[in-house]
mmCIF file of C-alpha atoms in Angstrom:
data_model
loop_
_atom_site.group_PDB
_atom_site.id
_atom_site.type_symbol
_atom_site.label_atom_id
_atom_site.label_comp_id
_atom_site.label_asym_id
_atom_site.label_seq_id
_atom_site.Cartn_x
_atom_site.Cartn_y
_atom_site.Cartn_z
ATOM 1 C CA UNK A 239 0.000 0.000 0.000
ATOM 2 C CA UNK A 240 1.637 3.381 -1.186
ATOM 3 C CA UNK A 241 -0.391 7.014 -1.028
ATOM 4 C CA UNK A 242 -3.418 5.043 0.331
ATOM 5 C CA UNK A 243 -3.521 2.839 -2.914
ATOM 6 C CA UNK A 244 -3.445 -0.546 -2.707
ATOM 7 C CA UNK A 245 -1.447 -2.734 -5.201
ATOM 8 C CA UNK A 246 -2.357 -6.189 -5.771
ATOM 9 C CA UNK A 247 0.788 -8.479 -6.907
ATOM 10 C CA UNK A 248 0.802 -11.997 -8.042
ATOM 11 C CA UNK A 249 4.001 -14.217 -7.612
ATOM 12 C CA UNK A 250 3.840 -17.287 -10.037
ATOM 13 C CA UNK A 251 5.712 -18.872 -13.203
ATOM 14 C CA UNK A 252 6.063 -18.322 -17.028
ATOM 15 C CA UNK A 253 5.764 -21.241 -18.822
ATOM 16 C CA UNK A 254 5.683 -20.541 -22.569
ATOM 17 C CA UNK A 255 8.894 -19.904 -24.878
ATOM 18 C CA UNK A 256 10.532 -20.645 -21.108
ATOM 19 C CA UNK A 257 12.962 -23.473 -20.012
ATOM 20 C CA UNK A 258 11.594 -26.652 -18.516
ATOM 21 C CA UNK A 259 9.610 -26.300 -15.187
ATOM 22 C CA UNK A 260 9.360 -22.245 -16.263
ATOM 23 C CA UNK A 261 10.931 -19.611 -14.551
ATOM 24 C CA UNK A 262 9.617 -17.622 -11.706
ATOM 25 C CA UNK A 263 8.149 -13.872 -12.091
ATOM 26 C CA UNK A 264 5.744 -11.259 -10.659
ATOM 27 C CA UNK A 265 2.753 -9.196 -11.690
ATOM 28 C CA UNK A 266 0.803 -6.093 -10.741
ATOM 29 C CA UNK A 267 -2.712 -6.958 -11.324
ATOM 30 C CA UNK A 268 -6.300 -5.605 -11.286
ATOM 31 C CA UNK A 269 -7.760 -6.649 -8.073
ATOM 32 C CA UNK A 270 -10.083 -8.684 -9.872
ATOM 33 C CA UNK A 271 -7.346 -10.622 -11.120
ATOM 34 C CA UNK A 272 -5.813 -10.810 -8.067
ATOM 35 C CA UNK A 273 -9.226 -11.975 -5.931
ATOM 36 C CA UNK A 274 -9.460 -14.574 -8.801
ATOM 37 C CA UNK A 275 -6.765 -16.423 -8.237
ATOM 38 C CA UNK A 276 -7.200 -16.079 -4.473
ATOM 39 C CA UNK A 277 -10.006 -17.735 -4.975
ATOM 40 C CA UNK A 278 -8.517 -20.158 -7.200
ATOM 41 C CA UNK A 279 -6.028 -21.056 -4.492
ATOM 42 C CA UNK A 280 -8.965 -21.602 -1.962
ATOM 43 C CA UNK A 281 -10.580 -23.787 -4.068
ATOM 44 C CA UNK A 282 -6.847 -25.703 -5.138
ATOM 45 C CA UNK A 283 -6.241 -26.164 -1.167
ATOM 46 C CA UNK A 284 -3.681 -23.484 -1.117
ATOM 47 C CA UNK A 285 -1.307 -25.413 -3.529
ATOM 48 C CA UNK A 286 -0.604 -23.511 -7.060
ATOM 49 C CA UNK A 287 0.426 -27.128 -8.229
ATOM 50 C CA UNK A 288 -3.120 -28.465 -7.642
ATOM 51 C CA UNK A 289 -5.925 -26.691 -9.697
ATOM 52 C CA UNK A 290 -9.794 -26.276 -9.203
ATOM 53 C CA UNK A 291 -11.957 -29.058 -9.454
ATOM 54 C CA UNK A 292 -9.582 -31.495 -9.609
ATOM 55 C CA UNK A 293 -7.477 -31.465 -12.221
ATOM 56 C CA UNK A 294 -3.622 -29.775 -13.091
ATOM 57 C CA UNK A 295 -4.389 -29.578 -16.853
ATOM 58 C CA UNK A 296 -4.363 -26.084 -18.336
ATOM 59 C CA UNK A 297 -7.240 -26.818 -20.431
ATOM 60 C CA UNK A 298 -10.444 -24.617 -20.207
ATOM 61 C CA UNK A 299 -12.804 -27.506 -21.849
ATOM 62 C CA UNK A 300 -11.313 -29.604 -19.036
ATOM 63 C CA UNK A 301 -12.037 -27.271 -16.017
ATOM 64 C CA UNK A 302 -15.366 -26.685 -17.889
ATOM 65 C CA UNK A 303 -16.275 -30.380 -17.342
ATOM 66 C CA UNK A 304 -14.896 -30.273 -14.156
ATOM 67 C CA UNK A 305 -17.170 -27.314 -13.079
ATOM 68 C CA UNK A 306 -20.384 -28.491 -14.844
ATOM 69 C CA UNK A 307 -20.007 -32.311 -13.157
ATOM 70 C CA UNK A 308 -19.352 -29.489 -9.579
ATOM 71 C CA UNK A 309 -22.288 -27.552 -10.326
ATOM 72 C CA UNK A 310 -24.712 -30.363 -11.301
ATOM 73 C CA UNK A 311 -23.815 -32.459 -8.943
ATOM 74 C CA UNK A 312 -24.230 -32.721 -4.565
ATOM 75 C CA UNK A 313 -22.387 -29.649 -3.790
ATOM 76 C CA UNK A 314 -23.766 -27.414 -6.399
ATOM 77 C CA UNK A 315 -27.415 -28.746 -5.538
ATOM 78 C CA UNK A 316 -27.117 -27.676 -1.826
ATOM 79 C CA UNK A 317 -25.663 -24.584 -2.733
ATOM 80 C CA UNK A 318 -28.644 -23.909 -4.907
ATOM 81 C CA UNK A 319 -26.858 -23.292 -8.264
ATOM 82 C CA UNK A 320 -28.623 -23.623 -11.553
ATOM 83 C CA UNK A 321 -28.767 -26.490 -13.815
ATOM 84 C CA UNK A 322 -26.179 -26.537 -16.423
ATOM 85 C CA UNK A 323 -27.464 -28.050 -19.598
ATOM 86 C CA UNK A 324 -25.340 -30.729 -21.658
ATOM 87 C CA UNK A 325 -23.284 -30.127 -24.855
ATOM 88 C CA UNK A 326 -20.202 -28.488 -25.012
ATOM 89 C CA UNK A 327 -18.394 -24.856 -23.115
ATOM 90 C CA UNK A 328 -15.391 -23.226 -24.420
ATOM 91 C CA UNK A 329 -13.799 -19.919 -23.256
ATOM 92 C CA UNK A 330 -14.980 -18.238 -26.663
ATOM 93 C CA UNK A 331 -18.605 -19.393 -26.175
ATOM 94 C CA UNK A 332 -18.659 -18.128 -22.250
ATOM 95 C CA UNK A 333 -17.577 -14.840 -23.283
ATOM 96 C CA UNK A 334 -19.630 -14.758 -26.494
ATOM 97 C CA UNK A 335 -22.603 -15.965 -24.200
ATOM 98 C CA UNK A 336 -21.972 -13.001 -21.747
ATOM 99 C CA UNK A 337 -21.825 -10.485 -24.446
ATOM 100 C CA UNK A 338 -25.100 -11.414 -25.782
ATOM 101 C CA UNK A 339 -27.054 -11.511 -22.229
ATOM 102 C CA UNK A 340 -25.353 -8.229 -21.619
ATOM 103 C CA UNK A 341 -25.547 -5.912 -25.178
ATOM 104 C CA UNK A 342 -29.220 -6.823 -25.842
ATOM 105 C CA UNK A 343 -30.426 -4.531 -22.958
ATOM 106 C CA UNK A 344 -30.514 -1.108 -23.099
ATOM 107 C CA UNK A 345 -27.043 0.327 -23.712
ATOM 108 C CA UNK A 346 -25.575 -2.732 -23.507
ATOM 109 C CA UNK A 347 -23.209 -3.117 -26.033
ATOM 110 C CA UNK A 348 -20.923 -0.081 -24.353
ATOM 111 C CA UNK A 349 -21.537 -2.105 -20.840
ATOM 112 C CA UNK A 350 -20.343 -5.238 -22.923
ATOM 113 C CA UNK A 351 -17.228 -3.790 -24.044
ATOM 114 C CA UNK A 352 -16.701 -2.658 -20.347
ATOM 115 C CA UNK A 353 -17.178 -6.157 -18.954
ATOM 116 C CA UNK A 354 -15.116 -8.265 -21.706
ATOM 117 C CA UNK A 355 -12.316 -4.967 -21.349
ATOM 118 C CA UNK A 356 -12.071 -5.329 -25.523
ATOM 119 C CA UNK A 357 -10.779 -1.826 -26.754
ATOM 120 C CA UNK A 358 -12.660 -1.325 -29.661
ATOM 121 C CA UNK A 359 -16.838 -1.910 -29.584
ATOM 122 C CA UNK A 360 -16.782 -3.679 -32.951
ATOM 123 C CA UNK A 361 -15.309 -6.398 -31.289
ATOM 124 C CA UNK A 362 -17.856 -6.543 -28.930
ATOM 125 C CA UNK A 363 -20.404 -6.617 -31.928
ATOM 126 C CA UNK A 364 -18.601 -9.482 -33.328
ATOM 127 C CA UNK A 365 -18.911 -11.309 -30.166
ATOM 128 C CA UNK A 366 -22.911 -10.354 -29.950
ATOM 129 C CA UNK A 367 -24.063 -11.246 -33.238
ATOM 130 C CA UNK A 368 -24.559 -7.712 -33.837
ATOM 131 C CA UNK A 369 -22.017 -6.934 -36.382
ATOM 132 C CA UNK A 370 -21.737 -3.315 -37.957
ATOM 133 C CA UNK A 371 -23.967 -1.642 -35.442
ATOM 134 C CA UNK A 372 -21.477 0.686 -33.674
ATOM 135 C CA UNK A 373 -20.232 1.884 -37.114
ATOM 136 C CA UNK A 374 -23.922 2.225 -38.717
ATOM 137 C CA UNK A 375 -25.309 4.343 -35.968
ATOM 138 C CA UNK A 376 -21.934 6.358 -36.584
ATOM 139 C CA UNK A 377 -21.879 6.694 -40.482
ATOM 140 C CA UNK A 378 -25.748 7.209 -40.158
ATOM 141 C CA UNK A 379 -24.874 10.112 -37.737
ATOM 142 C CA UNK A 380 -22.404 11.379 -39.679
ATOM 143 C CA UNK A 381 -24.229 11.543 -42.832
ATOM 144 C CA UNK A 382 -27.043 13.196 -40.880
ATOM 145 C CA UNK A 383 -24.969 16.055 -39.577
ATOM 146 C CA UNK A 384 -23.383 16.190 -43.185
ATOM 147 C CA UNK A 385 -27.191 16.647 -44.380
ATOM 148 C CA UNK A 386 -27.624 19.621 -42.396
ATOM 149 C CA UNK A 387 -24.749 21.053 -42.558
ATOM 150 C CA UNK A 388 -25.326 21.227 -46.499
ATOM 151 C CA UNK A 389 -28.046 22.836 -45.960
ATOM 152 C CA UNK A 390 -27.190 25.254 -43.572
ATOM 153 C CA UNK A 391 -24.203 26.652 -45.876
ATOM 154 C CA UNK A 392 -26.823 26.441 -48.891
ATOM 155 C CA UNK A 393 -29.055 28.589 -47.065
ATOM 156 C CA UNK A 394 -25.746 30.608 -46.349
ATOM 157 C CA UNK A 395 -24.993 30.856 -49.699
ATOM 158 C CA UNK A 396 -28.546 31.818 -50.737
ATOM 159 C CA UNK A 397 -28.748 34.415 -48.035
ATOM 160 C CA UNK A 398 -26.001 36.017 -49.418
ATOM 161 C CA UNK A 399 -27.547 36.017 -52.786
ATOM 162 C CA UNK A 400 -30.545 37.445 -52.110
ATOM 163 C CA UNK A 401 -28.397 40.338 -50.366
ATOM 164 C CA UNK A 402 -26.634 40.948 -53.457
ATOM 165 C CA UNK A 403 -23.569 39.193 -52.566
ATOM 166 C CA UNK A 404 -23.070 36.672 -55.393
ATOM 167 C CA UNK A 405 -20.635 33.598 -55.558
ATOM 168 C CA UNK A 406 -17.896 33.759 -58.317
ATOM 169 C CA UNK A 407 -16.360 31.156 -59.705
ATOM 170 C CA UNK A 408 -16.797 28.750 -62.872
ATOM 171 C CA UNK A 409 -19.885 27.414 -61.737
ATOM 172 C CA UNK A 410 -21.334 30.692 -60.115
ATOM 173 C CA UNK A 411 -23.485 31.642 -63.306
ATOM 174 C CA UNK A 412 -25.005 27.926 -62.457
ATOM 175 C CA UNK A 413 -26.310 28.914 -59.208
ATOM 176 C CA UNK A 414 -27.342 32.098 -59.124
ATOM 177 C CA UNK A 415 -29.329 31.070 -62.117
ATOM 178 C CA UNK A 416 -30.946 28.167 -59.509
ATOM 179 C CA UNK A 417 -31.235 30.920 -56.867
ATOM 180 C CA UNK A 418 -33.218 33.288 -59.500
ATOM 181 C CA UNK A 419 -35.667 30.459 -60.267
ATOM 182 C CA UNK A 420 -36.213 29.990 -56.319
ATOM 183 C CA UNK A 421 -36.999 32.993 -56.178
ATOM 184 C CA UNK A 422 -39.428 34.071 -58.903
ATOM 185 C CA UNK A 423 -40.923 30.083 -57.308
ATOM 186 C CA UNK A 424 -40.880 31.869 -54.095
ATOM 187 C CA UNK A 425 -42.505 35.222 -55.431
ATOM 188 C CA UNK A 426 -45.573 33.328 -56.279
ATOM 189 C CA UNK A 427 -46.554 32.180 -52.909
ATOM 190 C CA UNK A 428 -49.468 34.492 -51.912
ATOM 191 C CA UNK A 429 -47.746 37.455 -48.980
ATOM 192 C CA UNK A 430 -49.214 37.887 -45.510
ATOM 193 C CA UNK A 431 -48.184 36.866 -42.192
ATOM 194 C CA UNK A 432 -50.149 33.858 -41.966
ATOM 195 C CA UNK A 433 -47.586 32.723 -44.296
ATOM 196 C CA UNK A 434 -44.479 33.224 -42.911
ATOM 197 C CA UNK A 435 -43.774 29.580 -41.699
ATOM 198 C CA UNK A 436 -45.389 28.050 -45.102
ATOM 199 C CA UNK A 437 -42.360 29.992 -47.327
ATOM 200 C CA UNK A 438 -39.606 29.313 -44.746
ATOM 201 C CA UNK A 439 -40.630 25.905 -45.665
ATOM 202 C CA UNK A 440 -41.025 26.108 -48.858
ATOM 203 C CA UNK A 441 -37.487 27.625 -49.458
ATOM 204 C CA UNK A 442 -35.977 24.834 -46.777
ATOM 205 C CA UNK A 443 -37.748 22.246 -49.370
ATOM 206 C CA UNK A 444 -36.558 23.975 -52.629
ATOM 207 C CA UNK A 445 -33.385 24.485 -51.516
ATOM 208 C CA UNK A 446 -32.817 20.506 -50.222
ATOM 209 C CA UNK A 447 -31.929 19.464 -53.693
ATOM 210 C CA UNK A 448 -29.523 21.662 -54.625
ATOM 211 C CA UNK A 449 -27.964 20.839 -50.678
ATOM 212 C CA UNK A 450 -27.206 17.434 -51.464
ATOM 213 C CA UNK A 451 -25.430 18.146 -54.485
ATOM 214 C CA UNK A 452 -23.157 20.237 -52.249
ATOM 215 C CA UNK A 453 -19.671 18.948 -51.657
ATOM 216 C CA UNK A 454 -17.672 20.990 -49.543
ATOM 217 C CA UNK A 455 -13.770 21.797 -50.893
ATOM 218 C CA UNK A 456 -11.132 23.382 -48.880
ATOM 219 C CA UNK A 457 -11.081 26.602 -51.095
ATOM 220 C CA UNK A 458 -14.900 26.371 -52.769
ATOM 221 C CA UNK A 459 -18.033 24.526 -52.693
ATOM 222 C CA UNK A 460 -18.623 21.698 -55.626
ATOM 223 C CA UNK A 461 -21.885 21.709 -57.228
ATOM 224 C CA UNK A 462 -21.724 18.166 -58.295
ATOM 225 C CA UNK A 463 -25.282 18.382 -60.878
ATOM 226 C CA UNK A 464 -23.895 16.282 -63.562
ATOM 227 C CA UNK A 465 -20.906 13.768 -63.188
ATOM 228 C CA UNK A 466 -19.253 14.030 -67.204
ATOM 229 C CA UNK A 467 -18.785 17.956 -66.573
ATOM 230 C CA UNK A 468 -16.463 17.020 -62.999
ATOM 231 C CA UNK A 469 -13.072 18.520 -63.943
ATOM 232 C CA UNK A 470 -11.693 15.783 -60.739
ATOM 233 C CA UNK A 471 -13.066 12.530 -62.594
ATOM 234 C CA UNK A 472 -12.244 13.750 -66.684
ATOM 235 C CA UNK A 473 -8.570 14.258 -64.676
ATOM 236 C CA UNK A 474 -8.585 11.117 -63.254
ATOM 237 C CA UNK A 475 -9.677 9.314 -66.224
ATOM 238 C CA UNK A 476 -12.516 7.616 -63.748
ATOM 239 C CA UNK A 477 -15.183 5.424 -65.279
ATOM 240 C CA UNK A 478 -18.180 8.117 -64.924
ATOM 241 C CA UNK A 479 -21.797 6.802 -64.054
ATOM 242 C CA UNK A 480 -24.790 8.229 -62.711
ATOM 243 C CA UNK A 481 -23.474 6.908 -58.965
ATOM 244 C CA UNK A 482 -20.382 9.081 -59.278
ATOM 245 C CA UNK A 483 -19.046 11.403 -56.696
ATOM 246 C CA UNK A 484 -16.456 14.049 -56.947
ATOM 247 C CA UNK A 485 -12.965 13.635 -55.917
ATOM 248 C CA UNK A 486 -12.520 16.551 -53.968
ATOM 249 C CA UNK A 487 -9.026 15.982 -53.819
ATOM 250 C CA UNK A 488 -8.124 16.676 -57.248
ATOM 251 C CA UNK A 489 -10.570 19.456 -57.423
ATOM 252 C CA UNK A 490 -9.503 22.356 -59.958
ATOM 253 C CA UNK A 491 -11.527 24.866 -58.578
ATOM 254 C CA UNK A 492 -10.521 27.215 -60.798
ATOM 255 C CA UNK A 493 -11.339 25.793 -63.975
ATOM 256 C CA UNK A 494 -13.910 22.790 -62.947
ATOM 257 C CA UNK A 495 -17.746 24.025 -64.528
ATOM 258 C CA UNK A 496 -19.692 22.857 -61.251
ATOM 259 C CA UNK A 497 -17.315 25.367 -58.438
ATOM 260 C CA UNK A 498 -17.938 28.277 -56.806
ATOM 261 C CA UNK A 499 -16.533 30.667 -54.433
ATOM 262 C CA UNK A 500 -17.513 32.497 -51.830
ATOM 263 C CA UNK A 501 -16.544 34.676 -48.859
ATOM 264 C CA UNK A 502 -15.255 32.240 -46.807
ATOM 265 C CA UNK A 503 -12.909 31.003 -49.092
ATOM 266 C CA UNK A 504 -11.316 34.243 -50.087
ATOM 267 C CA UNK A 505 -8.438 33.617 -47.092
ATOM 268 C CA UNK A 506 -7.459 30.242 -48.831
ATOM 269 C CA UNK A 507 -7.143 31.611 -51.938
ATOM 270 C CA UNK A 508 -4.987 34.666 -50.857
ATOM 271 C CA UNK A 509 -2.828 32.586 -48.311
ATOM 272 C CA UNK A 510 -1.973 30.637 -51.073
ATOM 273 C CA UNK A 511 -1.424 33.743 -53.013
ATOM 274 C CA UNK A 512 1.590 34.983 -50.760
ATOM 275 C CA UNK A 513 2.775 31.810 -49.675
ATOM 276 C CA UNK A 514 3.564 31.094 -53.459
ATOM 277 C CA UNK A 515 4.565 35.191 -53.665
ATOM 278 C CA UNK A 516 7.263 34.397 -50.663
ATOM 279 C CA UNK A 517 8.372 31.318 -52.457
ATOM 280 C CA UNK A 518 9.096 33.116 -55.675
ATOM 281 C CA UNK A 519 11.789 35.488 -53.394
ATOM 282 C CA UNK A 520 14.028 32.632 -52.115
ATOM 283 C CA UNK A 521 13.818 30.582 -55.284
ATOM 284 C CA UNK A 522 17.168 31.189 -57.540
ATOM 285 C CA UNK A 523 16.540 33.250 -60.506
ATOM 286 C CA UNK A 524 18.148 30.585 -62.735
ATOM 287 C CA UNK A 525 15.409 28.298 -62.027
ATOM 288 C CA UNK A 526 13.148 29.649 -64.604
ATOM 289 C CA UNK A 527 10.821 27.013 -65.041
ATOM 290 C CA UNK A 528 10.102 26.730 -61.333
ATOM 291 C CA UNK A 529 9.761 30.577 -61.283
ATOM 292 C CA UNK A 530 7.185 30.332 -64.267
ATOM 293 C CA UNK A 531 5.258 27.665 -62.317
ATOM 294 C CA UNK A 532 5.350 29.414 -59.452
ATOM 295 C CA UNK A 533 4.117 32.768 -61.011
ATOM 296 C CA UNK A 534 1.148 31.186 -62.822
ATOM 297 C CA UNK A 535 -0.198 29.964 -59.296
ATOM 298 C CA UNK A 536 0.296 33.471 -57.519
ATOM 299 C CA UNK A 537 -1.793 35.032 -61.113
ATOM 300 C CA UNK A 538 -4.252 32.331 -60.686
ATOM 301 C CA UNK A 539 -5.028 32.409 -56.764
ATOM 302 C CA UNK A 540 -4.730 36.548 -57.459
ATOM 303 C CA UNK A 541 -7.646 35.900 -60.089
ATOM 304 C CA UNK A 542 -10.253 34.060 -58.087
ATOM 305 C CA UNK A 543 -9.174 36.435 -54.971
ATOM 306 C CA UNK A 544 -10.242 39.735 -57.214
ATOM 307 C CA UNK A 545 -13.353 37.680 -58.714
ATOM 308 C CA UNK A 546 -14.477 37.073 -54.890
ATOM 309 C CA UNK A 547 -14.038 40.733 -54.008
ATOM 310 C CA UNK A 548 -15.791 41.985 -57.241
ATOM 311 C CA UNK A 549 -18.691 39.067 -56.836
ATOM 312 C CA UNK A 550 -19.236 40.357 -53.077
ATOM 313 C CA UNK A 551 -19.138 43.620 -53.792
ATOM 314 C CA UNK A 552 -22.453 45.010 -52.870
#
């Protein structure tokens, strides 16, 4: 005991990938590991030599048999135990057996993974016939969140159009055309106050489809309407079907049909600007292809800053 802590040690042998008879060595435990083989040691007559039940085998289908024939037999009748039905126990099947009793009640499987101690809960899963349900809550949560989140910057992005802050971009000419037709869809819903909540959802529904087109890019927002115009997949030379999505990664924002930019991309697009404008100062003037390189990324990222200040220009 140390600091009013308790340790719990546990002197015994190593056996495996050890010389004959194993050599002797010493644990700190949990003290659940440590009560269980205190108790194992009570029930051994306080000999390691002489296991539970009977037997000095290290064999858990052996100690299973010895247990059952304990617990269905004199002793475990007067100690009131329950009946243990025939057929064969493993280790595998006790714990897969506890797992199942324990994860089908209400928050279970997270009590489950407690009780076995396995570190991740799709182990647990495995063990409780209930493969894939951890990670299908999660992706279904995830996509959820994504959902709204699409729409919240749509709404963003139309909010911004309708006070005369466009988007710029290749693809801007796209949307705000899709914004003008919500609009004039909008302008024929009969005014008055009694109407208020009936247009908020009305816009919230006309805007939906356009959301989960939306696929967000670190310097613009991707459109993605019709697969064979995506700059990414023509790049990638992907096989393009209606059930293609947009490889964000090798988005050209700058020249892909189906981008846009807005306001809150403008500081990507001019950090890039200088970072490339501080590279072109260190870089030796004899490397001229570098420095043309170089220069055509600073005119580009320059371009689609100016065409996000002119855009949002109100």
């Amino acid at each position: 005991m140390s600091g009013g802590r308790v340790r719990y040690r546990i002197a015994s042998k190593l056996i495996k990938k050890r010389r004959w008879g194993g050599e002797p060595d010493e644990w700190v435990v949990l003290e659940e590991a440590y009560r269980s083989a205190e108790l194992n040691l009570r029930l051994g007559g306080e000999r390691i030599d002489k296991a539970p039940f009977g037997t000095t085998s290290f064999s858990f289908a052996g100690l299973f048999e010895k247990f059952k024939t304990f617990v269905d037999g004199p002793e475990g009748q007067r100690l009131g135990l329950p009946h243990i039905p025939p057929g064969p126990v493993t280790s595998r099947g006790v714990r897969r057996t506890l797992a199942i009793a324990v994860a089908y009640r209400p928050g279970g499987l997270l009590a489950a993974k407690v009780q076995i101690k396995q570190v991740h809960a799709a182990t647990t899963e495995g063990y409780a016939h209930r493969p894939g349900g951890a990670q299908g809550l999660f992706m279904a949560e995830v996509a959820e969140l994504e959902r709204d989140r699409q729409l919240q910057l749509t709404k963003a992005a139309w909010d911004d159009f309708k006070e005369g802050r466009m988007p710029s971009g290749p693809g801007a000419p796209m949307l705000i055309a899709a914004f003008e037709h919500i609009d004039a869809q909008l302008a024929e819903t009969p005014p008055g106050p009694a109407h208020v909540l009936d247009v908020d959802q009305q816009l919230i529904n006309l805007l939906r489809p356009h959301a989960e087109r939306l696929h967000v890019g670190v310097a613009n927002y991707c459109w993605f309407r019709d697969p064979a115009k995506a700059l990414c997949l023509r790049l990638a030379g992907a096989v393009i079907g209606p059930d293609s999505k947009p490889l964000i990664g090798m988005c050209d924002a700058a020249r892909c049909p189906q981008a846009t930019h807005h306001g809150e991309h403008r500081s990507v697009w001019l950090s890039s600007a200088d970072r490339s404008r501080k590279l072109l100062t260190v870089l030796p003037r004899s490397q001229k292809d570098a420095r043309t390189r170089i220069q055509m990324d600073v005119d580009r990222s320059q371009r689609v800053v100016d065409a996000i200040d002119a855009a949002l220009a109100v």
